[in-house]
Amino acid sequence: MLRLTDRLQVMADCIRETESVCDIGTDHGYLGIYLKEKNLERTIILTDVSRPSLEKARSNVKKLSSYELDLRLGNGLEVLKESETDVITIAGMGGLLMCDILACDLHKAHSFSRYVLQPRNHAGNLRHYLLSNGFVIEREHLVKEGRFICEILEVSNGTSEVPEFSPESIEMEIPESTVHMKSPLVKDYLSRKLSREKRVLFNLYASTHISKEKVELTKHNIAYINSLIDRL
C-alpha cells in the first residue's frame, strides 16, 4: 500500500472506510490513491484548478494503482454535484482560500456531511468562518511535517455559537480547546507560537515609531499563550 506523509496519514485516518471522498486541490493525488486502496468499492474524486497538477495526479494513479479514479479539472466545489460525496478533503492551501471555496456556494457546501481541512495558514480565520456559517469543528489534530507543525480540522454541519472574538484574534488562532488535545506536540506548538509573539514584541520596541496598540495586543497574545501553557 502507498505510504503517505505523516500529515496526509492523519487526514486519511480521519476518514471512515465506508465514506466516499472528494480531495480538492489534490496535487499528486496520493491521499485519494491511498483511500481507494483501503476500499476499492468507494467513490474517490480528485480535483484541481491546475491542469498540470491534475495531470500529475493522473500519472500517479496510473503508476501506483490498477484502478480508475474520477479526476476533474475545476475550482473548488464547482465541479461537484450536491451531496456527491460524504467527505471533502482540502489540504496544503491557506485558510482564507478554504473560506472562499466554501463561501462560493454555501448551500452546496452544506450538502456534504463532513470536511477534513488542513490549512497552511490563517487557521483562526478559517475557524471563525466555519463557526459563523453553520459548521461544527468536531476534532482538531496536530502533526509534524518537516520543521512545521500542521493543524488538521474535522468539520461537520451543525449549529455553533458565533465566536465573540475577531477572525484574526489569538483566541481563534489558538482556541482554548488546544490544551485538551491528546497530542505530544501541543507544548511544542504553543512554545512556537509564544516565541513568535515575543519576536513581534521585540521588533515593535526596536521600531522607530512604536504602535502602542500593537504593543498591547502582542502583550495580550503572550499572556494568553502563557495561560494555555500553564494549563498543560
Coordinates of N, CA and C in Angstrom, one line a residue, residues 25-125:
G25 N -8.0 20.2 -4.7 CA -6.6 20.6 -4.7 C -5.7 19.4 -4.5
T26 N -5.9 18.4 -5.2 CA -5.3 17.1 -4.9 C -3.8 17.0 -5.2
D27 N -3.3 17.8 -6.1 CA -1.9 17.9 -6.5 C -1.4 16.5 -6.9
H28 N -0.6 15.8 -6.1 CA -0.1 14.5 -6.5 C -1.1 13.4 -6.5
G29 N -2.2 13.6 -5.8 CA -3.3 12.6 -5.8 C -3.0 11.5 -4.8
Y30 N -2.0 11.6 -3.9 CA -1.6 10.5 -3.0 C -2.7 10.1 -2.0
L31 N -3.4 11.1 -1.5 CA -4.4 10.8 -0.5 C -5.6 10.0 -1.1
G32 N -6.0 10.4 -2.3 CA -7.1 9.7 -2.9 C -6.7 8.3 -3.3
I33 N -5.5 8.1 -3.8 CA -5.0 6.8 -4.2 C -5.0 5.9 -2.9
Y34 N -4.5 6.4 -1.8 CA -4.4 5.6 -0.6 C -5.8 5.2 -0.1
L35 N -6.7 6.1 -0.1 CA -8.1 5.8 0.3 C -8.8 4.8 -0.6
K36 N -8.5 4.9 -1.9 CA -9.1 3.9 -2.8 C -8.6 2.5 -2.5
E37 N -7.3 2.4 -2.2 CA -6.7 1.1 -1.9 C -7.3 0.5 -0.7
K38 N -7.7 1.3 0.3 CA -8.3 0.8 1.5 C -9.7 0.3 1.3
N39 N -10.4 0.8 0.3 CA -11.8 0.3 0.0 C -12.0 0.6 -1.5
L40 N -11.9 -0.4 -2.3 CA -12.0 -0.3 -3.8 C -13.4 0.0 -4.2
E41 N -14.4 -0.2 -3.3 CA -15.8 0.0 -3.7 C -16.2 1.5 -3.6
R42 N -15.5 2.3 -2.8 CA -16.0 3.6 -2.6 C -15.6 4.6 -3.7
T43 N -16.3 5.7 -3.8 CA -16.1 6.7 -4.8 C -15.0 7.6 -4.3
I44 N -14.0 7.9 -5.2 CA -13.0 8.9 -4.9 C -12.9 9.8 -6.1
I45 N -13.0 11.1 -5.8 CA -12.9 12.1 -6.8 C -11.7 13.0 -6.5
L46 N -10.9 13.2 -7.5 CA -9.7 14.1 -7.3 C -9.9 15.3 -8.2
T47 N -9.8 16.5 -7.6 CA -9.9 17.7 -8.4 C -8.8 18.7 -8.2
D48 N -8.5 19.5 -9.2 CA -7.5 20.6 -9.0 C -7.8 21.7 -10.0
V49 N -7.6 22.9 -9.6 CA -7.8 24.0 -10.5 C -6.6 24.1 -11.6
S50 N -5.5 23.4 -11.3 CA -4.3 23.5 -12.1 C -4.3 22.2 -13.0
R51 N -4.3 22.4 -14.3 CA -4.2 21.3 -15.2 C -2.9 20.5 -15.0
P52 N -1.7 21.1 -14.9 CA -0.5 20.3 -14.7 C -0.6 19.5 -13.4
S53 N -1.2 20.1 -12.4 CA -1.3 19.3 -11.1 C -2.2 18.1 -11.3
L54 N -3.3 18.3 -12.0 CA -4.3 17.2 -12.2 C -3.6 16.1 -13.1
E55 N -2.8 16.5 -14.1 CA -2.2 15.5 -14.9 C -1.1 14.8 -14.1
K56 N -0.5 15.4 -13.1 CA 0.5 14.8 -12.2 C -0.2 13.7 -11.4
A57 N -1.4 14.1 -10.9 CA -2.2 13.1 -10.2 C -2.7 11.9 -11.1
R58 N -3.0 12.2 -12.3 CA -3.5 11.2 -13.2 C -2.3 10.2 -13.5
S59 N -1.1 10.8 -13.7 CA 0.1 9.9 -13.9 C 0.3 9.0 -12.7
N60 N 0.2 9.6 -11.5 CA 0.4 8.8 -10.3 C -0.6 7.7 -10.1
V61 N -1.9 8.0 -10.5 CA -2.9 7.0 -10.4 C -2.5 5.8 -11.3
K62 N -2.1 6.1 -12.5 CA -1.7 5.0 -13.5 C -0.5 4.2 -13.0
K63 N 0.4 5.0 -12.4 CA 1.7 4.4 -12.0 C 1.6 3.5 -10.7
L64 N 0.7 4.0 -9.8 CA 0.7 3.4 -8.5 C -0.5 2.5 -8.2
S65 N -1.5 2.5 -9.2 CA -2.7 1.7 -8.9 C -3.1 0.9 -10.2
S66 N -4.1 0.0 -10.0 CA -4.6 -0.7 -11.1 C -6.1 -0.4 -11.3
Y67 N -6.5 0.7 -10.9 CA -7.9 1.1 -10.9 C -8.1 2.5 -11.4
E68 N -9.3 2.9 -11.7 CA -9.5 4.2 -12.2 C -10.1 5.1 -11.1
L69 N -9.7 6.4 -11.1 CA -10.2 7.4 -10.2 C -10.9 8.5 -11.0
D70 N -11.8 9.2 -10.5 CA -12.5 10.2 -11.2 C -11.7 11.5 -11.0
L71 N -11.1 12.0 -12.0 CA -10.3 13.2 -11.9 C -11.0 14.4 -12.7
R72 N -11.1 15.5 -12.0 CA -11.9 16.6 -12.6 C -11.1 17.9 -12.5
L73 N -11.0 18.7 -13.6 CA -10.4 20.0 -13.6 C -11.4 21.0 -13.2
G74 N -11.1 21.8 -12.2 CA -12.0 22.9 -11.9 C -11.7 23.5 -10.5
N75 N -12.5 24.5 -10.2 CA -12.2 25.3 -9.0 C -13.2 24.9 -7.8
G76 N -12.6 24.5 -6.8 CA -13.3 24.2 -5.6 C -14.5 23.2 -5.7
L77 N -15.6 23.6 -5.2 CA -16.8 22.8 -5.2 C -17.5 22.8 -6.6
E78 N -17.1 23.7 -7.5 CA -17.8 23.9 -8.7 C -18.0 22.6 -9.6
V79 N -17.0 21.7 -9.5 CA -17.0 20.5 -10.3 C -17.8 19.4 -9.7
L80 N -18.4 19.6 -8.5 CA -19.2 18.6 -7.8 C -20.7 18.9 -7.8
K81 N -21.5 17.8 -7.8 CA -22.9 17.9 -7.6 C -23.1 18.0 -6.1
E82 N -24.3 18.5 -5.7 CA -24.6 18.5 -4.2 C -24.6 17.1 -3.7
S83 N -24.1 16.9 -2.5 CA -24.0 15.6 -1.8 C -23.4 14.5 -2.6
E84 N -22.5 14.8 -3.6 CA -21.9 13.8 -4.4 C -21.0 12.9 -3.6
T85 N -20.3 13.4 -2.6 CA -19.5 12.5 -1.8 C -19.9 12.8 -0.3
D86 N -19.4 11.9 0.6 CA -19.6 12.1 2.0 C -18.7 13.1 2.6
V87 N -17.4 13.1 2.2 CA -16.4 13.9 2.8 C -15.7 14.7 1.7
I88 N -15.3 15.9 2.1 CA -14.5 16.8 1.3 C -13.2 17.0 2.1
T89 N -12.0 16.7 1.4 CA -10.7 17.0 2.0 C -10.1 18.1 1.2
I90 N -9.4 19.0 2.0 CA -8.7 20.1 1.4 C -7.4 20.3 2.2
A91 N -6.3 20.2 1.6 CA -5.0 20.3 2.3 C -4.0 21.2 1.6
G92 N -3.1 21.8 2.4 CA -2.0 22.5 1.9 C -2.2 23.8 1.3
M93 N -3.4 24.4 1.5 CA -3.7 25.7 1.0 C -4.1 26.6 2.1
G94 N -4.1 27.9 1.9 CA -4.4 28.8 3.0 C -5.8 28.8 3.5
G95 N -6.0 29.1 4.8 CA -7.3 29.1 5.4 C -8.2 30.1 4.8
L96 N -7.7 31.2 4.3 CA -8.6 32.2 3.6 C -9.1 31.7 2.3
L97 N -8.3 30.9 1.6 CA -8.8 30.3 0.3 C -9.8 29.2 0.6
M98 N -9.6 28.5 1.7 CA -10.6 27.5 2.1 C -12.0 28.2 2.4
C99 N -11.9 29.3 3.1 CA -13.2 30.1 3.3 C -13.8 30.5 2.0
D100 N -13.0 30.9 1.0 CA -13.6 31.3 -0.3 C -14.2 30.2 -1.0
I101 N -13.6 29.0 -0.9 CA -14.1 27.8 -1.6 C -15.5 27.5 -1.0
L102 N -15.7 27.5 0.3 CA -17.0 27.2 0.9 C -18.0 28.3 0.6
A103 N -17.5 29.6 0.7 CA -18.4 30.7 0.5 C -19.0 30.9 -0.9
C104 N -18.3 30.3 -1.9 CA -18.7 30.4 -3.3 C -20.1 29.8 -3.5
D105 N -20.4 28.7 -2.7 CA -21.7 28.1 -2.8 C -22.0 27.4 -1.4
L106 N -22.4 28.2 -0.5 CA -22.5 27.7 0.9 C -23.6 26.7 1.0
H107 N -24.7 26.8 0.1 CA -25.7 25.8 0.1 C -25.2 24.5 -0.3
K108 N -24.4 24.4 -1.4 CA -23.7 23.2 -1.8 C -22.7 22.7 -0.7
A109 N -22.0 23.6 -0.1 CA -21.0 23.3 0.9 C -21.7 22.5 2.0
H110 N -22.9 22.9 2.4 CA -23.6 22.2 3.5 C -24.2 20.8 3.0
S111 N -24.2 20.5 1.8 CA -24.7 19.3 1.3 C -23.8 18.1 1.6
F112 N -22.5 18.4 1.9 CA -21.6 17.3 2.2 C -21.5 17.1 3.7
S113 N -21.4 15.9 4.1 CA -21.6 15.6 5.5 C -20.4 16.1 6.4
R114 N -19.2 15.9 5.8 CA -18.0 16.2 6.6 C -16.9 16.8 5.8
Y115 N -16.0 17.5 6.5 CA -14.8 18.0 5.9 C -13.6 17.7 6.7
V116 N -12.5 17.4 6.1 CA -11.2 17.3 6.8 C -10.3 18.3 6.1
L117 N -9.9 19.3 6.9 CA -9.2 20.5 6.4 C -7.8 20.7 7.1
Q118 N -6.9 21.0 6.2 CA -5.5 21.2 6.7 C -5.0 22.6 6.2
P119 N -5.3 23.6 6.9 CA -4.9 25.0 6.4 C -3.4 25.2 6.6
R120 N -2.8 25.8 5.6 CA -1.4 26.1 5.7 C -1.2 27.3 6.6
N121 N -2.1 28.2 6.6 CA -2.0 29.4 7.4 C -3.4 29.9 7.6
H122 N -3.6 31.0 8.4 CA -4.8 31.6 8.7 C -5.9 30.6 9.2
A123 N -5.4 29.7 10.1 CA -6.4 28.8 10.7 C -7.4 29.5 11.6
G124 N -7.1 30.6 12.2 CA -8.0 31.3 13.0 C -9.2 31.9 12.2
N125 N -8.8 32.4 11.0 CA -9.9 32.9 10.1 C -10.8 31.8 9.7

